[in-house]
mmCIF file of C-alpha atoms in Angstrom:
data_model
loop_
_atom_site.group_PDB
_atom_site.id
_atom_site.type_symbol
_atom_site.label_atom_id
_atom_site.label_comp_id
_atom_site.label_asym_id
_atom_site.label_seq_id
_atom_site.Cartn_x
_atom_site.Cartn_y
_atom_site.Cartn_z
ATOM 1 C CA UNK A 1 19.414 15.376 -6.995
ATOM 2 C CA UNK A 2 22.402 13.125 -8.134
ATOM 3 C CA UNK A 3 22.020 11.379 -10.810
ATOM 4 C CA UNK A 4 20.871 7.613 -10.360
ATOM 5 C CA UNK A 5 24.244 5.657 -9.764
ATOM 6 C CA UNK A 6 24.824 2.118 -12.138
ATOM 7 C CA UNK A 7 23.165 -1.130 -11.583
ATOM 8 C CA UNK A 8 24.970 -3.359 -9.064
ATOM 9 C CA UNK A 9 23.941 -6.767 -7.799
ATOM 10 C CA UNK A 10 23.085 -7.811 -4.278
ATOM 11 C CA UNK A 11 23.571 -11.681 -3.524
ATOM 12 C CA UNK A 12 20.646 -13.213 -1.988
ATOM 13 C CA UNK A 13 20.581 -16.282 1.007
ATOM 14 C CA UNK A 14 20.393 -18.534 -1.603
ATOM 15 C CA UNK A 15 22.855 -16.876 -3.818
ATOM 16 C CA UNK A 16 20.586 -15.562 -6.471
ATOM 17 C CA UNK A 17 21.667 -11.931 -7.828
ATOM 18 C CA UNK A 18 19.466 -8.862 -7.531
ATOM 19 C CA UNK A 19 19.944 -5.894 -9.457
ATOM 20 C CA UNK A 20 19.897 -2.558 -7.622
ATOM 21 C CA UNK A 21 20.583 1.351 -8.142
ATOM 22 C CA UNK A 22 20.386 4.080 -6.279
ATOM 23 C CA UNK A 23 19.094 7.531 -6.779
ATOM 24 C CA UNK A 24 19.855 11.165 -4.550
ATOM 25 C CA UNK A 25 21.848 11.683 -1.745
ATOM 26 C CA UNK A 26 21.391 11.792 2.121
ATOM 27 C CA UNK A 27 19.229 9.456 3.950
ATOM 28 C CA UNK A 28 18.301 6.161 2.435
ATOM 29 C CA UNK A 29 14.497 4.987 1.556
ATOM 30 C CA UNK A 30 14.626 1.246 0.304
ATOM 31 C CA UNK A 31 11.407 1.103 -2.057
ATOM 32 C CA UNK A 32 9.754 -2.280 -2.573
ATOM 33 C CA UNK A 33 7.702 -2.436 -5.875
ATOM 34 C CA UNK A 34 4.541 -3.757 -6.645
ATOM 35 C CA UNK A 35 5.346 -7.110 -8.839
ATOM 36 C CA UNK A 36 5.173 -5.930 -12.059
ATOM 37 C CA UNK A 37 7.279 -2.902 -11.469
ATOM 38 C CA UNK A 38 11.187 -2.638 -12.565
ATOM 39 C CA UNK A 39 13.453 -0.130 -12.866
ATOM 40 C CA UNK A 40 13.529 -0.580 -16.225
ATOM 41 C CA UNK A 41 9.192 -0.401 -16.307
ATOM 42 C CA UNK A 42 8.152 4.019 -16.721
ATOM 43 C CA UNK A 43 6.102 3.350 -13.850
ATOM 44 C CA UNK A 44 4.577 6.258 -11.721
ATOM 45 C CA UNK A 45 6.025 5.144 -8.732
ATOM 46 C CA UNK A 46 9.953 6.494 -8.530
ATOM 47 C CA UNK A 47 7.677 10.221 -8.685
ATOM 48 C CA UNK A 48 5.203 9.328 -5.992
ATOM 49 C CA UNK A 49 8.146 7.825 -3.849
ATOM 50 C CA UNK A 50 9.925 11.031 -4.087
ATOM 51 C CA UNK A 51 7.475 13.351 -3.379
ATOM 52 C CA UNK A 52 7.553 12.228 -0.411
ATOM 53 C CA UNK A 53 10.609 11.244 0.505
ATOM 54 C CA UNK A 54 13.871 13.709 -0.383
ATOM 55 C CA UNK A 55 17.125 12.013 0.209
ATOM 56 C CA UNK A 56 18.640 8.640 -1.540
ATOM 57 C CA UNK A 57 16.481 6.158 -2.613
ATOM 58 C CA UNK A 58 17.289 2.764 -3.552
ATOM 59 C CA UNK A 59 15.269 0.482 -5.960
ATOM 60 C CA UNK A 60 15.481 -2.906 -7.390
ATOM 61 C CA UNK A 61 14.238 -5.871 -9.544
ATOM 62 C CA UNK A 62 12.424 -8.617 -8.165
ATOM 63 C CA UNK A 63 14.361 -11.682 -8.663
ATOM 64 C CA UNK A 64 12.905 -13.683 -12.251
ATOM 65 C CA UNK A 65 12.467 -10.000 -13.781
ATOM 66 C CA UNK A 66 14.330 -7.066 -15.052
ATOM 67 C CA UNK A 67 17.743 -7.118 -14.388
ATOM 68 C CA UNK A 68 18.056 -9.301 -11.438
ATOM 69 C CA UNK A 69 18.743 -13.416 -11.981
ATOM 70 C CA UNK A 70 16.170 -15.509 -14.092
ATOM 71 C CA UNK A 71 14.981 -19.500 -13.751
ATOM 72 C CA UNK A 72 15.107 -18.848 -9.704
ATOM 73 C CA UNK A 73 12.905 -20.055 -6.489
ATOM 74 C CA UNK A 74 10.209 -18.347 -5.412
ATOM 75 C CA UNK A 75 8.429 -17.683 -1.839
ATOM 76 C CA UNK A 76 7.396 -14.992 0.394
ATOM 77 C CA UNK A 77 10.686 -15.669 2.551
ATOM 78 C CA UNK A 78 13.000 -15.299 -0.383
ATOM 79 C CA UNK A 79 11.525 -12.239 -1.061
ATOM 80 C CA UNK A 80 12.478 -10.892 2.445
ATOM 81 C CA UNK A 81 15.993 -12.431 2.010
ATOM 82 C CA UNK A 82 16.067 -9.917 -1.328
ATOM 83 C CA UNK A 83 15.118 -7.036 0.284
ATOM 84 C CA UNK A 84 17.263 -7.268 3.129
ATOM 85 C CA UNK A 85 20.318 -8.516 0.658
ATOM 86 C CA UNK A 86 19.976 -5.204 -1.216
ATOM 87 C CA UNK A 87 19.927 -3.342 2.149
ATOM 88 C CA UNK A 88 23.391 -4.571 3.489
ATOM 89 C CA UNK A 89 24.320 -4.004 -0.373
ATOM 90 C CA UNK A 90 23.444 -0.429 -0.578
ATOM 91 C CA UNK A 91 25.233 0.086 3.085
ATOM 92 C CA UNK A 92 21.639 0.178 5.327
ATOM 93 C CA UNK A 93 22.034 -0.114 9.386
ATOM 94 C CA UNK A 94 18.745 1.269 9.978
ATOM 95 C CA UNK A 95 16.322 0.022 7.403
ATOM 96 C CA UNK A 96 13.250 2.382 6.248
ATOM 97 C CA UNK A 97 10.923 1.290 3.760
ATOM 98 C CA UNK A 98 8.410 2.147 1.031
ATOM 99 C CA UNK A 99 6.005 -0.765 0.521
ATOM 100 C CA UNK A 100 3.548 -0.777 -2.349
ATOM 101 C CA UNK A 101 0.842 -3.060 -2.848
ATOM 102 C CA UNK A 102 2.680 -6.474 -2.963
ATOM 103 C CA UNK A 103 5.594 -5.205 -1.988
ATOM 104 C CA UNK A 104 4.238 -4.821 1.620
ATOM 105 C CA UNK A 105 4.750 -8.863 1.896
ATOM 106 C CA UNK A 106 7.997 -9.094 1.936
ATOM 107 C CA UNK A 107 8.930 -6.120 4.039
ATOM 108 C CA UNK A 108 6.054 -6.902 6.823
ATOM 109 C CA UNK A 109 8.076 -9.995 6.665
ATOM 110 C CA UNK A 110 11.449 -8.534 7.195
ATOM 111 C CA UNK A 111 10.003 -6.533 9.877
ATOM 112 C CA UNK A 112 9.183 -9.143 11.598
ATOM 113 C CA UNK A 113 12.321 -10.860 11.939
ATOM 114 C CA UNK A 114 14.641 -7.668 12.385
ATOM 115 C CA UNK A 115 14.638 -4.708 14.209
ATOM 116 C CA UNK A 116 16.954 -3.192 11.698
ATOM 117 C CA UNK A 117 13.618 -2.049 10.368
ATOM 118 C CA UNK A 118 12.522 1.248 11.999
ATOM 119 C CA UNK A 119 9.641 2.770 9.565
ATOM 120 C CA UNK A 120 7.521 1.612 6.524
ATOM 121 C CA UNK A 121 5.333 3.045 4.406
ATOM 122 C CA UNK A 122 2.536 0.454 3.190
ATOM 123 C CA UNK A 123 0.644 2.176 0.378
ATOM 124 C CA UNK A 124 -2.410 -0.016 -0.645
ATOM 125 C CA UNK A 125 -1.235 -3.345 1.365
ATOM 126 C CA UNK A 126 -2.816 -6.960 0.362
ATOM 127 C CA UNK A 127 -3.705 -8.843 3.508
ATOM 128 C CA UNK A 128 -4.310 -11.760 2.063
ATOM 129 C CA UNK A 129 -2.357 -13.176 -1.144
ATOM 130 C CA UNK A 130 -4.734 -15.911 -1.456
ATOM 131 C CA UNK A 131 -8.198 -13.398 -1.896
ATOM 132 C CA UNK A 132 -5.924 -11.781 -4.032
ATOM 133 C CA UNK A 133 -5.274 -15.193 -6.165
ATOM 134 C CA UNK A 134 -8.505 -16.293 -6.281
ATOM 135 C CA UNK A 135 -10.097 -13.265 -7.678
ATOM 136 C CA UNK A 136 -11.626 -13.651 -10.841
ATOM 137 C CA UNK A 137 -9.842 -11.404 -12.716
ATOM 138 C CA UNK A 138 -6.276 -12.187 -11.495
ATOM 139 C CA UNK A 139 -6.743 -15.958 -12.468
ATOM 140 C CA UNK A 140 -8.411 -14.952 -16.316
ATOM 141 C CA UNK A 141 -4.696 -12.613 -16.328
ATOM 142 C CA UNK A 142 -2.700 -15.504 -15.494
ATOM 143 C CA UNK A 143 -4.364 -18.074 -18.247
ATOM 144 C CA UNK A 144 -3.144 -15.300 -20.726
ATOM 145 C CA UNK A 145 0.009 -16.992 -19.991
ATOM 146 C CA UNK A 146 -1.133 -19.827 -22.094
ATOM 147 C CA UNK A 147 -1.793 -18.068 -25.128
ATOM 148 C CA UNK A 148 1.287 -15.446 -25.311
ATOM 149 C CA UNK A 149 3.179 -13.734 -23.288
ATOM 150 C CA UNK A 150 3.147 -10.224 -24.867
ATOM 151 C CA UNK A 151 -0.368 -10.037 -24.696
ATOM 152 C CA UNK A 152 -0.183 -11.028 -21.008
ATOM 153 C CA UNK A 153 1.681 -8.008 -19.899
ATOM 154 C CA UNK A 154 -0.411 -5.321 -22.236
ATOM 155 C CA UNK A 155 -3.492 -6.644 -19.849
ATOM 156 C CA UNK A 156 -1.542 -7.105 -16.411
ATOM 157 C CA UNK A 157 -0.289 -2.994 -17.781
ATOM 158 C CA UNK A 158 -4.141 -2.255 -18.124
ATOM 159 C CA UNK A 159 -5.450 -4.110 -15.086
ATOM 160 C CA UNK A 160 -2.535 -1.997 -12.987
ATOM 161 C CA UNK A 161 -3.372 1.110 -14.402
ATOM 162 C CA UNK A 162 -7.412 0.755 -14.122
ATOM 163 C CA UNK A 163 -9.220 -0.556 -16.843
ATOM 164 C CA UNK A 164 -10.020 2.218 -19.422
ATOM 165 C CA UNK A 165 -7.309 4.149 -18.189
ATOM 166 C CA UNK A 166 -4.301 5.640 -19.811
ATOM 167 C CA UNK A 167 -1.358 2.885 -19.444
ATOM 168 C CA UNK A 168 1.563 5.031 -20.605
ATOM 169 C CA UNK A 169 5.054 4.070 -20.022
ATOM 170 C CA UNK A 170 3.545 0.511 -18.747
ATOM 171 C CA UNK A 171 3.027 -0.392 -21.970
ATOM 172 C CA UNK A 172 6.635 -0.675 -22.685
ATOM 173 C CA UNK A 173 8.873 -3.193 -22.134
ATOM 174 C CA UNK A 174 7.791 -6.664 -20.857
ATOM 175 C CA UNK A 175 9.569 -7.065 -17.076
ATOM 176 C CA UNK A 176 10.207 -10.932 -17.795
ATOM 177 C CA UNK A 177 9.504 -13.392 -20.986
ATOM 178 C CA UNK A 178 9.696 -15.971 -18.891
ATOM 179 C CA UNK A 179 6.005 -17.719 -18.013
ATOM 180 C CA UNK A 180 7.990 -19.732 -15.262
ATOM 181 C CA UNK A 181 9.010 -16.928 -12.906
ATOM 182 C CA UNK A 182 5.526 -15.502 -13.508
ATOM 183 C CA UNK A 183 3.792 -18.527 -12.411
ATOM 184 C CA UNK A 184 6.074 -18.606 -9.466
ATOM 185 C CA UNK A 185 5.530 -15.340 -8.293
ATOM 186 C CA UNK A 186 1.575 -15.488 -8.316
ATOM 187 C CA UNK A 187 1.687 -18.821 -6.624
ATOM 188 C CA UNK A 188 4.323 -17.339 -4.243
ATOM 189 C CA UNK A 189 2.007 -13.764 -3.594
ATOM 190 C CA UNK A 190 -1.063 -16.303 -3.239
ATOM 191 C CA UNK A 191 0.831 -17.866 -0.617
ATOM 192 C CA UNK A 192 1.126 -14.494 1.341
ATOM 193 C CA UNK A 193 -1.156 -13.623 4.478
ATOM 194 C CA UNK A 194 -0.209 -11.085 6.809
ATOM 195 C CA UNK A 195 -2.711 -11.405 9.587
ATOM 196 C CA UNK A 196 -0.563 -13.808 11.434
ATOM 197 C CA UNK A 197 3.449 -11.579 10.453
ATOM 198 C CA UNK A 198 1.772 -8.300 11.488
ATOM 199 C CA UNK A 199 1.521 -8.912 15.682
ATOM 200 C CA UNK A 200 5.659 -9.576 15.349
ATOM 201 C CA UNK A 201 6.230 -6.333 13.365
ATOM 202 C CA UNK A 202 7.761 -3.491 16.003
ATOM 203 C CA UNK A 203 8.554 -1.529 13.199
ATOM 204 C CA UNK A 204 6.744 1.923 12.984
ATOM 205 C CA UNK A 205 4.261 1.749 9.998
ATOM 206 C CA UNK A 206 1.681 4.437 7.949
ATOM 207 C CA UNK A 207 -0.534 2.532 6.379
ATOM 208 C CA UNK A 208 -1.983 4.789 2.690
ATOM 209 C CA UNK A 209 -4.890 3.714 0.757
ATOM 210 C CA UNK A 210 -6.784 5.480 -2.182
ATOM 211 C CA UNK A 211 -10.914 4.451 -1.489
ATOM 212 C CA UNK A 212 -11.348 5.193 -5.119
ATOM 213 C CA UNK A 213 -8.834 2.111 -6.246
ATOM 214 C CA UNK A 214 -10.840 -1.255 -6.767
ATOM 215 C CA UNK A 215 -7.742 -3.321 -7.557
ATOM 216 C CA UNK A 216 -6.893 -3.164 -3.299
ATOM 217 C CA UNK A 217 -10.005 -3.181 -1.432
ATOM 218 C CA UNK A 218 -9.520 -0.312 1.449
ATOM 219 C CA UNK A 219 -10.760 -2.926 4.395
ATOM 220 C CA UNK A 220 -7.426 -4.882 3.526
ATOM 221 C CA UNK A 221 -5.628 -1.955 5.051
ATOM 222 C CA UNK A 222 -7.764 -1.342 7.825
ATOM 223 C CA UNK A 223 -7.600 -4.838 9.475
ATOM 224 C CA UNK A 224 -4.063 -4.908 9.041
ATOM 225 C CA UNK A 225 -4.145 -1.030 10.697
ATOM 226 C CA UNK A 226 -5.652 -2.956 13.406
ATOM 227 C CA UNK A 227 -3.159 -5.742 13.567
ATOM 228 C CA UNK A 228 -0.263 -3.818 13.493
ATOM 229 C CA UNK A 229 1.156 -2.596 17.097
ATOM 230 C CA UNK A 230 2.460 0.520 16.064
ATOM 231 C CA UNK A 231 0.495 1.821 12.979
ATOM 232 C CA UNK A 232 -1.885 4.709 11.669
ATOM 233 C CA UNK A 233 -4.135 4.684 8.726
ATOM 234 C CA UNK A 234 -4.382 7.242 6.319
ATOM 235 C CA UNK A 235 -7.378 7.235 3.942
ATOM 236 C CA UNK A 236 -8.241 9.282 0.835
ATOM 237 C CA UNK A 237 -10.416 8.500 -2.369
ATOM 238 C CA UNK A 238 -9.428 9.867 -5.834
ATOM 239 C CA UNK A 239 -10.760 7.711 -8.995
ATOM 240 C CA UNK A 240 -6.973 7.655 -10.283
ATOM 241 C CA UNK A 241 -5.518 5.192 -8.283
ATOM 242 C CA UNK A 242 -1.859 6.496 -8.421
ATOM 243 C CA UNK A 243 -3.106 10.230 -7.346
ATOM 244 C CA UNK A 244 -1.512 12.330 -4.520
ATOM 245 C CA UNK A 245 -3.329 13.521 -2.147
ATOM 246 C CA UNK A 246 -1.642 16.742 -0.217
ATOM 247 C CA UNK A 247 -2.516 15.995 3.085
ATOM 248 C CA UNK A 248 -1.180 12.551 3.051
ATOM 249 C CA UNK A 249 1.855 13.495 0.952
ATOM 250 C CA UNK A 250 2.617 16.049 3.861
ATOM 251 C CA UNK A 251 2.343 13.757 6.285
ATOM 252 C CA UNK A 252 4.151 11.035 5.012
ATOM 253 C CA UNK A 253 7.109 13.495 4.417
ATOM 254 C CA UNK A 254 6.439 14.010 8.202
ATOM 255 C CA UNK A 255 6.835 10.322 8.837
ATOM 256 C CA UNK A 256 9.719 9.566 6.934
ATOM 257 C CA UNK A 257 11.565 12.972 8.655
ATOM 258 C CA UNK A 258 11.362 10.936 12.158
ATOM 259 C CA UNK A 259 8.154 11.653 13.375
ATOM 260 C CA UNK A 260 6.343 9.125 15.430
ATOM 261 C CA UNK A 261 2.933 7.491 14.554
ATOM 262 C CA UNK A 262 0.808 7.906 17.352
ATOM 263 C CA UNK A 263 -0.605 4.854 18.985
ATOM 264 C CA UNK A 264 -4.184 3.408 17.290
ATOM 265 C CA UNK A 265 -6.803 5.889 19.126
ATOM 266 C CA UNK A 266 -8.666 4.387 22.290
ATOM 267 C CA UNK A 267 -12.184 4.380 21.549
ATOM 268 C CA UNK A 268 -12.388 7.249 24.204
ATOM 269 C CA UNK A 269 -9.314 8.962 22.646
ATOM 270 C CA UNK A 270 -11.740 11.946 21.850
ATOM 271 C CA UNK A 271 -14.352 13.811 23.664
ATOM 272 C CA UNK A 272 -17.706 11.873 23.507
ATOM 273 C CA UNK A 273 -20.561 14.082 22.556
ATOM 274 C CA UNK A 274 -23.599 14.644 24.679
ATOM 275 C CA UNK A 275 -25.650 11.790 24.763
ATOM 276 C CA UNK A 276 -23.451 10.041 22.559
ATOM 277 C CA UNK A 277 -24.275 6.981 20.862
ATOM 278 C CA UNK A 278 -23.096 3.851 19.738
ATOM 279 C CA UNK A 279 -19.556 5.381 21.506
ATOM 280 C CA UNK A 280 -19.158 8.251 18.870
ATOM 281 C CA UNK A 281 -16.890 11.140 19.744
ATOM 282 C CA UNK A 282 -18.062 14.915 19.149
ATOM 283 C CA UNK A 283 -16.018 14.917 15.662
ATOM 284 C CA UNK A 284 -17.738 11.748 14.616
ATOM 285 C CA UNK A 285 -21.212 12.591 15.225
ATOM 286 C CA UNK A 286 -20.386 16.367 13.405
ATOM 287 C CA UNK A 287 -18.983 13.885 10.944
ATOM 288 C CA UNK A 288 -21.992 11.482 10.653
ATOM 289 C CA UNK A 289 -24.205 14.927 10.813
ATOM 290 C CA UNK A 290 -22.989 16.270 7.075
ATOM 291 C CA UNK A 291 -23.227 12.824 5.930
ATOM 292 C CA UNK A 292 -26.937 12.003 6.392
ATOM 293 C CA UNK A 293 -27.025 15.940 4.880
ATOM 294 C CA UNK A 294 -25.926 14.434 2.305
ATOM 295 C CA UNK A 295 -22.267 15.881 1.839
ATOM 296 C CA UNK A 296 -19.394 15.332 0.100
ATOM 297 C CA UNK A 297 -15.530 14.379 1.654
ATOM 298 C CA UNK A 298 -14.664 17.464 0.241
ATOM 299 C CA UNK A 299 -17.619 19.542 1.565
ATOM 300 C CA UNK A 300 -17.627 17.856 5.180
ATOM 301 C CA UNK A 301 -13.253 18.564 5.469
ATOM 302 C CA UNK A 302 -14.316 22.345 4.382
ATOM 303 C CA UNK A 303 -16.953 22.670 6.901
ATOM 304 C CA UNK A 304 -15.067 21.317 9.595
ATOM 305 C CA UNK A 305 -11.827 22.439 8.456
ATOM 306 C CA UNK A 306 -9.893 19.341 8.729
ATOM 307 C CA UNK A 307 -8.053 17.314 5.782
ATOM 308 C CA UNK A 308 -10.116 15.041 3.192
ATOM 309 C CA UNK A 309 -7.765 12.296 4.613
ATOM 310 C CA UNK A 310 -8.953 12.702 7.612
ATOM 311 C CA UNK A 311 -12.994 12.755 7.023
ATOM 312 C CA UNK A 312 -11.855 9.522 5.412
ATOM 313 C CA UNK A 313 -10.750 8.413 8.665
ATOM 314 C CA UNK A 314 -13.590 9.681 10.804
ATOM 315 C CA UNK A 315 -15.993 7.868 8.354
ATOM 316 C CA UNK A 316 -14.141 4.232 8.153
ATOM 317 C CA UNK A 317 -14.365 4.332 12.176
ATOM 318 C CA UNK A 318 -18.282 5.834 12.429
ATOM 319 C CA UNK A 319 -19.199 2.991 9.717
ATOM 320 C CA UNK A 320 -17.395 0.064 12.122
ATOM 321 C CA UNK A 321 -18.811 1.963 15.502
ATOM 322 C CA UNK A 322 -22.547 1.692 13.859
ATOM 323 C CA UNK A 323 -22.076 -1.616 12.435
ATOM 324 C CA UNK A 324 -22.672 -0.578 8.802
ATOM 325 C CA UNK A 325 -20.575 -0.531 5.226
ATOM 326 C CA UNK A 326 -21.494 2.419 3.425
ATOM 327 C CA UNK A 327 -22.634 6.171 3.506
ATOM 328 C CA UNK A 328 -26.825 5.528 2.943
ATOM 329 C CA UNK A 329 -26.828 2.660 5.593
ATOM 330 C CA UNK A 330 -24.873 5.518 7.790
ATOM 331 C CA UNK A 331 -26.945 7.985 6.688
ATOM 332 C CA UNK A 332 -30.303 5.811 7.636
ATOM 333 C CA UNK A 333 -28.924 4.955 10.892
ATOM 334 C CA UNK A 334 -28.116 8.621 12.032
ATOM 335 C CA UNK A 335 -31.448 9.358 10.804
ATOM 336 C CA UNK A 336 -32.667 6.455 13.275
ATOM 337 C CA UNK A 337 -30.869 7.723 15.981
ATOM 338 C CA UNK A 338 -31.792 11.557 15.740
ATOM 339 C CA UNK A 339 -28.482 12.782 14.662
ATOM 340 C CA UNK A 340 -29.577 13.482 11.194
ATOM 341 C CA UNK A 341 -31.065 17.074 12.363
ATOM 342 C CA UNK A 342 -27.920 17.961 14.524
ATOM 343 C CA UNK A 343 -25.395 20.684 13.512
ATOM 344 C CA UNK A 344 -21.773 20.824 13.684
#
């Protein structure tokens, strides 16, 4: 890989400067950040980005932080008018995108005004900015503000990485000083909902989400899976929310080498089984079988050999078929129903 080329700047709609670099050669990934992230940040993400994704990939700072212009405007449209500024900077016709977390705002939004986007990644995607706002914990983060800023970003460093984890290079430098531009960003995030951008988006889109990861509740992703005309959900649970898991890195290498996402599955996209019920396909009840045996991702995707991602699929659809949230209401329904006995 080439080494990562110097910072340039990108002018904005409105004129504000946004400082970009790129990194590798050969086809170009534009990567939007979650907030916090900068260039300048040690974060995880520039590895997970490129373990899936091989040619030249171009990152930048979110206007108030890092590099890019201070004292500035904030909204969810901006934002698009960034990311698409730093496109046409770094030479982008066709735009392809990694999304993370609240970075999946503003290029949904792009999307949806421009065909120029063809693909996106959306790993862990907010819905709704204003859930996300109101949480309790994201509004006791932002009254930090009030006491000191350096303290502020040591907790927003924790609450990113999981509390009690390992924080790393995130507790390094601070992305901004400046409590205005971080006020204006959460207001602007809170401001955010995607359930009425996603119908406009023709872009093709692979939705990622880690179960295990509390920060980004996984139902967020799979009502915006549904929303979106031309997506597929991938799901997978690890308790470290910035793991890889194989069979999702290997297919979003797929995904980003040109391969189409299929359409969402037709409820009779698979074989029903005998009998069926409640409209569950053979896979689903073998699925639902091993779960009210009381087995494990892991133990179910060895049985029926078949990626973890994918039991993780099969289960989010079996629980919204049967009507329930989790793996003992499943498991007491299948029970119910007589599928609790039947073998794969």
């Amino acid at each position: 890989m080439s080494p990562a080329s110097p910072i340039s700047y990108a002018t904005s709609a409105d004129g504000v400067r946004i400082a970009w670099r790129a990194e590798g050669e050969g086809p170009s990934l534009l990567f939007a950040p979650p907030w916090p992230v900068t260039m300048a940040s040690g974060s995880p993400w520039p590895r997970i980005v490129t373990s899936t994704f091989g040619g030249r990939v171009i990152y930048f700072d979110r206007r108030g932080f890092g590099n890019s212009q201070a004292n500035v405007e904030h909204s969810p449209e901006r934002y698009a008018d960034d990311l698409e500024a730093v496109a046409d900077a770094a030479g982008l016709t066709e735009i392809v995108i990694y999304a993370a977390a609240a970075g999946c705002f503003e290029s949904l939004l792009l999307a949806a005004r421009t065909s120029r986007v063809t693909r996106i990644l959306l790993a862990e995607p907010i819905l709704s900015g204003s859930e996300w706002r109101l949480r309790p914990e994201t509004r006791s983060i932002l009254s930090l503000l009030d006491q000191d800023v350096t303290t502020f970003w040591r907790v927003m460093g924790q609450y990113a990485a999981g509390w009690g984890k390992n924080i790393g290079a995130l507790a390094g430098t601070a992305p901004t000083s400046n409590p205005g531009d971080i006020r204006a960003l959460f207001d602007a995030l809170g401001s955010c909902e995607l359930a009425g951008v996603a119908p406009l988006v023709s872009a093709e889109c692979l939705i990622v989400h880690n179960t295990g990861d509390s920060l980004v509740p996984h139902p967020h992703s799979a009502e915006l899976a549904r929303l979106l005309p031309n997506a597929r959900l991938l799901l997978f649970s690890s308790p470290d929310r910035w793991a890889q898991d194989s069979a999702v890195a290997d297919e979003s290498r797929m995904f980003f080498g040109g391969e189409n996402v299929p359409p969402p599955p037709r409820r009779d996209a698979e074989p029903l089984a005998p009998g069926c019920v409640a409209g569950l396909s053979a896979r689903e009840t073998q699925v639902l079988s091993l779960i009210a045996a009381g087995k494990s991702n892991r133990e179910i995707a060895d049985t029926l050999v078949i990626s973890r991602s994918t039991v993780a699929t099969h289960i989010h659809h079996i629980l919204e078929k049967v009507g329930v949230s989790n793996r003992a209401a499943a498991t007491a329904w299948a029970i119910r129903h007589g599928l609790a006995a039947s073998r794969p």
